[in-house]
XYZ file of C-alpha atoms in Angstrom:
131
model
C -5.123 28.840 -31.573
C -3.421 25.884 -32.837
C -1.003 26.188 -29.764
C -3.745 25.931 -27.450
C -5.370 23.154 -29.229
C -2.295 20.947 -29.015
C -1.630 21.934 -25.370
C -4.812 20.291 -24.367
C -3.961 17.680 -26.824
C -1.076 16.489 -24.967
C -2.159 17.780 -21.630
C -5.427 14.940 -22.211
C -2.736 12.391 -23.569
C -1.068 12.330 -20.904
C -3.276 12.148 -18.211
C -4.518 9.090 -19.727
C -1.097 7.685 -19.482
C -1.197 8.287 -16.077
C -3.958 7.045 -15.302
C -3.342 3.660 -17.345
C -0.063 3.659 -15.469
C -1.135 3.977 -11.844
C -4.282 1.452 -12.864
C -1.497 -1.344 -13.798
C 0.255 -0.597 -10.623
C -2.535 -0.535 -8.113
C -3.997 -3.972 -9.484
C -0.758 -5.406 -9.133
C -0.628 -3.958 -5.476
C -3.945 -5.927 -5.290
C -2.340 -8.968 -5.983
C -0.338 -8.986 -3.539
C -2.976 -8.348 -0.726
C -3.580 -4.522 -1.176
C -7.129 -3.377 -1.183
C -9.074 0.327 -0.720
C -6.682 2.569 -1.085
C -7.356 5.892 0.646
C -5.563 9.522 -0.571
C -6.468 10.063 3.155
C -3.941 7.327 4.721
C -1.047 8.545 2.492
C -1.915 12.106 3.185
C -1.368 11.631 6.934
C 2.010 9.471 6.360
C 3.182 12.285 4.285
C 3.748 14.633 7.248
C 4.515 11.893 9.510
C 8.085 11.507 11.423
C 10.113 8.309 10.747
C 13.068 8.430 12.974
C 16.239 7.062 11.623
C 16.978 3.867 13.699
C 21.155 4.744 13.498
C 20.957 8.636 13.778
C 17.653 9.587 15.465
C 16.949 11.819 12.998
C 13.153 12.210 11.988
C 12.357 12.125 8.651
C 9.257 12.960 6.571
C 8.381 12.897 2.922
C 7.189 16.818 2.775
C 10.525 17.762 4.010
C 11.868 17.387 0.369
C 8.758 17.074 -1.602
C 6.637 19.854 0.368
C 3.248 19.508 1.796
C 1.829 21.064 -1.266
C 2.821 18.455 -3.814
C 2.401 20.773 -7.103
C 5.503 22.837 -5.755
C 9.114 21.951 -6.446
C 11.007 20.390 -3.267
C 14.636 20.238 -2.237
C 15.763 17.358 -0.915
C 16.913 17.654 2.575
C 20.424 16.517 2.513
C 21.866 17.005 -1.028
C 20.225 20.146 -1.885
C 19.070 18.839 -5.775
C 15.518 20.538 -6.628
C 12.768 17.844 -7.221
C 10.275 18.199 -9.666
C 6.719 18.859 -8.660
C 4.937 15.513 -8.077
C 1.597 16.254 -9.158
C 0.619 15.165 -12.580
C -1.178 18.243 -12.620
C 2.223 20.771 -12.261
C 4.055 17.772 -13.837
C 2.622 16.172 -16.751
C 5.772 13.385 -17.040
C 4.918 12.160 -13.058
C 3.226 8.766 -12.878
C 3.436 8.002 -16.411
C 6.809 5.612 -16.431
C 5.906 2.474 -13.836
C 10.132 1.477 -13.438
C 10.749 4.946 -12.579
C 7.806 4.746 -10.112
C 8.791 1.536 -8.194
C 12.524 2.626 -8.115
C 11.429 6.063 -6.387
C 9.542 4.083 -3.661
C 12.604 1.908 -3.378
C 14.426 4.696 -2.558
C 12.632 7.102 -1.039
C 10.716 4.491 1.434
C 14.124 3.285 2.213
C 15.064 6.582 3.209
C 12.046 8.341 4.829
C 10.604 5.170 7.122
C 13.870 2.827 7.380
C 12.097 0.544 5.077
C 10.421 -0.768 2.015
C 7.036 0.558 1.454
C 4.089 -1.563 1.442
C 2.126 -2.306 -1.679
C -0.741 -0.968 0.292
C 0.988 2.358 1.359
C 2.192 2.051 -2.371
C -0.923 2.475 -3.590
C -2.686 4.973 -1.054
C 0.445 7.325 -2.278
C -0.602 6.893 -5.962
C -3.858 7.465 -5.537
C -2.923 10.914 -3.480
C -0.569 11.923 -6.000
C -2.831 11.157 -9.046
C -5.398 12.987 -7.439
C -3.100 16.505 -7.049
């Protein structure tokens, strides 16, 4: 019993520091011009090809992190397993906002050819917080 009570404990915990997290975040995506973001935007850019401007290949972000987004991925070229991104599979996702900016460095890089914007920045947060 006292198991399950500190289960939810922390499970509550730290979906509060998510949310707090992604809150900072998307206000300071407001500040720099982002408004209404929409699960639904980032939901159709996550199956969407970006081709590769120097090798014409097509990338998309549910080629490594899967379409369902409480699964574990794979990413595509190295093979390393990613963690589910869902706070809900993952409680330790969207809870650290360095490690969140340098992921979308990266992976936006990667996937489109480019930086993300803080708009698309925050229409993936609000997908991902809501999985």
């Amino acid at each position: 019993m006292a198991a399950a009570i500190l289960a939810v404990i922390s499970s509550t915990s730290a979906i509060g520091a998510d949310d707090a997290v992604v809150g900072q975040l998307l206000k300071s995506y407001e500040r720099l011009g982002a408004s209404k973001f929409a699960a639904s935007t980032a939901e159709s850019m996550w199956t969407q090809a970006f081709v590769d401007s120097t090798t014409g290949e097509k990338r998309r972000c549910s080629v490594c992190h899967t379409e369902d987004l409480r699964r574990q991925g794979k990413h595509a070229t190295t093979g390393k397993l990613i963690d589910p991104l869902a706070p809900s599979a993952n409680p330790k996702r969207l809870t650290d906002p360095e490690h969140i900016e340098k992921w979308f460095m990266r992976n936006c890089k990667w996937t489109m050819g480019r930086e993300c914007t803080p708009q698309e920045k925050g229409d993936f947060l609000v997908m991902i917080r809501a999985r």
